[in-house]
Coordinates of C-alpha atoms in Angstrom, one line a residue:
M1 CA -8.0 22.0 -11.7
N2 CA -5.7 20.0 -14.2
I3 CA -6.8 16.5 -13.8
Y4 CA -3.5 15.4 -15.5
S5 CA -1.3 17.2 -13.0
V6 CA 1.4 15.2 -11.1
S7 CA 2.2 16.1 -7.3
P8 CA 5.6 15.5 -5.7
I9 CA 5.1 13.0 -2.9
R10 CA 5.8 15.5 -0.3
D11 CA 2.9 17.6 -1.5
V12 CA 0.4 15.0 -0.7
L13 CA 1.8 13.7 2.5
N14 CA 3.3 16.7 4.3
G15 CA 0.9 18.3 7.0
N16 CA -1.6 15.4 6.8
P17 CA -1.5 13.9 10.3
Y18 CA -3.2 10.5 9.3
V19 CA -3.5 8.8 5.9
G20 CA -3.5 5.5 7.4
R21 CA -1.9 2.9 5.3
G22 CA -0.6 3.6 1.6
I23 CA 0.3 1.9 -1.5
M24 CA 2.5 3.8 -4.2
I25 CA 3.2 2.2 -7.5
G26 CA 4.9 3.9 -10.7
M27 CA 8.0 3.9 -12.9
T28 CA 11.2 5.7 -12.5
P29 CA 11.6 9.0 -14.6
D30 CA 14.2 7.0 -17.0
A31 CA 11.8 4.3 -17.6
K32 CA 14.3 1.7 -16.5
K33 CA 12.6 0.6 -13.2
A34 CA 9.4 -0.3 -11.6
A35 CA 8.8 1.0 -8.2
F36 CA 6.3 0.4 -5.5
A37 CA 6.0 1.3 -1.6
Y38 CA 3.9 0.3 1.2
F39 CA 3.6 2.1 4.6
I40 CA 1.6 1.9 7.7
M41 CA 0.7 4.5 10.4
G42 CA -0.9 4.0 13.8
R43 CA -2.9 6.0 16.4
S44 CA -3.5 3.1 19.0
E45 CA -1.1 1.1 21.0
N46 CA -2.0 -1.7 19.2
S47 CA -1.7 -0.3 15.7
R48 CA 1.5 1.1 16.6
N49 CA 3.2 -2.0 17.9
R50 CA 4.4 -3.3 14.6
V51 CA 7.3 -3.9 12.5
F52 CA 7.9 -5.1 9.0
I53 CA 9.9 -8.2 8.5
P54 CA 11.3 -9.6 5.0
E55 CA 10.9 -13.3 4.3
G56 CA 12.9 -13.8 1.1
R57 CA 10.8 -11.5 -1.4
D58 CA 7.8 -11.4 0.8
L59 CA 7.1 -9.0 3.6
R60 CA 4.9 -9.6 6.8
T61 CA 4.1 -7.6 9.8
A62 CA 4.8 -8.6 13.3
P63 CA 4.5 -7.2 16.8
F64 CA 7.4 -5.2 18.2
D65 CA 6.5 -6.3 21.7
A66 CA 4.3 -9.4 21.7
S67 CA 3.3 -9.0 25.3
K68 CA 1.2 -5.8 24.1
V69 CA -0.8 -7.4 21.4
K70 CA -4.6 -7.0 22.1
D71 CA -6.2 -8.1 18.7
P72 CA -3.6 -9.4 15.9
S73 CA -6.6 -10.0 13.4
L74 CA -6.4 -6.8 11.5
I75 CA -2.6 -6.1 12.0
I76 CA -0.7 -9.2 11.4
Y77 CA -0.7 -10.0 7.7
Y78 CA 1.7 -10.4 4.6
P79 CA 1.7 -6.9 2.9
I80 CA 3.7 -8.3 0.0
R81 CA 3.7 -11.7 -1.9
D82 CA 6.1 -12.0 -4.8
L83 CA 5.1 -14.5 -7.5
G84 CA 7.9 -13.7 -9.7
K85 CA 6.6 -11.8 -12.8
I86 CA 3.6 -10.7 -10.4
V87 CA 3.7 -8.9 -7.2
V88 CA 0.9 -8.3 -4.9
V89 CA 0.8 -5.5 -2.2
T90 CA -2.0 -4.9 0.2
N91 CA -3.1 -3.5 3.5
G92 CA -4.3 -6.8 5.0
D93 CA -4.7 -10.5 4.6
Q94 CA -6.4 -10.1 1.1
T95 CA -2.7 -10.5 -0.1
D96 CA -3.0 -14.0 0.3
T97 CA -6.2 -14.1 -1.1
V98 CA -5.2 -12.6 -4.4
R99 CA -2.1 -14.7 -4.4
D100 CA -4.1 -17.8 -4.1
Y101 CA -6.5 -16.9 -7.0
I102 CA -3.5 -16.0 -9.2
L103 CA -1.7 -19.2 -8.6
N104 CA -5.2 -21.0 -9.6
G105 CA -5.3 -19.2 -12.7
S106 CA -7.8 -16.6 -11.7
T107 CA -7.7 -12.7 -11.5
F108 CA -7.0 -9.9 -9.1
E109 CA -10.5 -8.8 -9.5
N110 CA -12.1 -12.4 -9.0
A111 CA -10.0 -12.4 -5.8
L112 CA -11.2 -9.2 -4.2
D113 CA -14.9 -9.9 -5.1
T114 CA -14.6 -12.3 -2.2
R115 CA -13.6 -9.8 0.3
C116 CA -14.9 -6.5 2.0
F117 CA -13.9 -3.5 4.1
E118 CA -12.6 -4.2 7.6
P119 CA -15.1 -5.0 10.1
D120 CA -13.9 -2.0 12.3
G121 CA -17.1 0.2 12.5
P122 CA -17.5 3.0 12.7
N123 CA -14.3 3.5 10.6
W124 CA -14.9 0.7 8.2
T125 CA -11.2 0.8 7.1
P126 CA -11.0 0.1 3.4
R127 CA -9.1 -2.7 2.0
I128 CA -6.4 -1.1 -0.6
S129 CA -4.5 -3.6 -2.8
G130 CA -2.1 -3.2 -5.8
I131 CA -0.7 -5.7 -8.3
L132 CA 2.3 -5.4 -10.5
Y133 CA 2.5 -7.5 -13.8
Y134 CA 6.0 -7.8 -15.2
G135 CA 6.6 -8.0 -18.9
E136 CA 9.6 -7.6 -21.5
G137 CA 11.3 -4.4 -20.5
T138 CA 8.1 -2.8 -19.1
F139 CA 5.2 -3.4 -16.6
R140 CA 1.5 -2.6 -15.9
Y141 CA -0.3 -2.4 -12.6
K142 CA -3.8 -2.3 -11.0
M143 CA -4.8 -0.8 -7.8
S144 CA -8.0 -1.5 -5.9
I145 CA -10.2 -0.2 -3.0
L146 CA -12.8 -2.1 -1.1
K147 CA -14.8 0.6 0.9
S148 CA -18.2 0.8 2.9
L149 CA -21.1 2.0 1.0
D150 CA -22.6 4.0 3.8
A151 CA -22.0 5.0 7.4
E152 CA -23.3 1.7 8.7
G153 CA -21.3 -0.4 6.7
S154 CA -24.3 -2.2 5.1
D155 CA -22.6 -3.2 1.9
C156 CA -19.2 -3.0 0.0
V157 CA -18.2 -0.7 -2.9
R158 CA -15.4 -2.2 -5.1
E159 CA -13.2 0.0 -7.3
T160 CA -10.3 -1.0 -9.6
F161 CA -7.8 1.1 -11.6
S162 CA -5.7 -0.2 -14.3
Y163 CA -2.5 1.7 -15.5
P164 CA 0.1 1.3 -18.1
A165 CA 3.4 2.3 -16.7
K166 CA 4.7 5.8 -17.7
A167 CA 8.0 7.3 -17.0
G168 CA 8.1 9.3 -13.8
L169 CA 4.3 8.7 -13.1
G170 CA 3.0 7.0 -10.1
H171 CA -0.4 6.4 -8.3
F172 CA -0.9 6.7 -4.5
L173 CA -4.0 5.0 -2.8
H174 CA -4.5 5.3 0.9
T175 CA -7.0 4.2 3.5
Y176 CA -8.0 7.5 5.1
V177 CA -8.5 11.2 3.6
T178 CA -7.0 12.6 7.1
D179 CA -7.6 11.9 11.0
G180 CA -11.1 12.2 12.4
S181 CA -13.7 10.4 14.4
P182 CA -14.9 8.3 12.7
I183 CA -11.7 8.3 10.3
P184 CA -12.9 9.6 6.8
T185 CA -12.4 7.0 4.1
F186 CA -10.4 7.7 0.8
Q187 CA -12.5 9.0 -2.0
G188 CA -11.9 9.3 -5.7
E189 CA -9.1 8.0 -7.9
P190 CA -5.7 7.2 -6.9
E191 CA -3.7 10.4 -6.4
R192 CA -1.0 11.0 -9.3
I193 CA 2.4 11.4 -8.0
E194 CA 6.1 11.9 -9.2
I195 CA 8.1 8.9 -8.8
P196 CA 11.8 10.0 -8.0
A197 CA 14.8 8.5 -9.6
C198 CA 16.1 6.1 -7.1
V199 CA 15.1 3.9 -4.4
N200 CA 16.6 5.9 -1.6
C201 CA 15.0 9.2 -3.0
L202 CA 11.5 7.6 -2.9
T203 CA 12.2 6.2 0.6
N204 CA 13.4 9.5 1.9
E205 CA 10.4 11.5 0.4
I206 CA 7.8 9.2 1.8
W207 CA 9.3 8.8 5.3
D208 CA 10.5 12.4 5.8
N209 CA 6.9 13.9 5.1
L210 CA 4.7 11.2 6.9
D211 CA 3.6 12.4 10.3
P212 CA 6.3 11.7 12.7
D213 CA 4.0 10.8 15.5
N214 CA 2.0 8.4 13.5
R215 CA 4.4 6.8 11.1
I216 CA 5.1 3.3 12.0
S217 CA 6.8 1.1 9.0
L218 CA 7.8 1.7 5.3
Y219 CA 9.0 -0.6 2.7
V220 CA 10.1 0.5 -0.7
R221 CA 11.4 -1.5 -3.8
T222 CA 12.5 -0.7 -7.3
T223 CA 12.9 -3.5 -10.0
D224 CA 15.2 -3.1 -12.9
L225 CA 12.9 -4.0 -16.1
E226 CA 15.9 -5.4 -18.2
T227 CA 17.9 -7.3 -15.4
G228 CA 15.3 -8.0 -12.9
E229 CA 17.7 -6.6 -10.2
I230 CA 16.1 -5.6 -7.0
A231 CA 16.7 -2.7 -4.7
E232 CA 14.8 -2.3 -1.4
R233 CA 14.7 -0.3 1.8
L234 CA 12.8 -0.7 4.9
I235 CA 12.2 1.5 8.0
N236 CA 10.8 0.3 11.3
K237 CA 10.2 3.4 13.7
Y238 CA 10.4 1.0 16.8
E239 CA 13.4 -1.1 15.7

């Protein structure tokens, strides 16, 4: 196995019924744009009853049908908070924890030291997070996973990965390996993926290869590293 190999997104998604929620971050092949994506999947009626709604440069989840909401605590949150030169993307309300720590002069890691995996045993869904730091014509990023130490949910393992941006290279972190009961937690380092050349290419490659029954919503953004111009795409299955 070549640990430096890079896989097309379709190869890591296609045929896998349930990777849960996922974050992808990387740089386009021409080295001109930062790219990131966040998607959600769902198996239960409560999980599937969601849409993404933009609020300026932030993004929030909302119920598609408010009358069907059973427990909003783990499904309604801001996946994206845009602070200008820093963008936070996560799969839960830790987005706001990270934002608050950054605004108070602290760090991504310090913020996540205060959080843990989700209290939804026996799955103990990991909290996955990413952060992009924009500089002069380039950027860097970090990814984090907070997951259970054991099947009992007795304690939390915290792993953080820090990356310089490289043309055409991205990393993909998701909550689950695949479907199961309980659902197996993601293991190892974020997967190395190829970042396509444009926002539409990235959007299509993700959405077209997510399981059609379980995919719910997808948000994709590219940012021109010289001009700051943003291109974004959003797909809601139930809208």
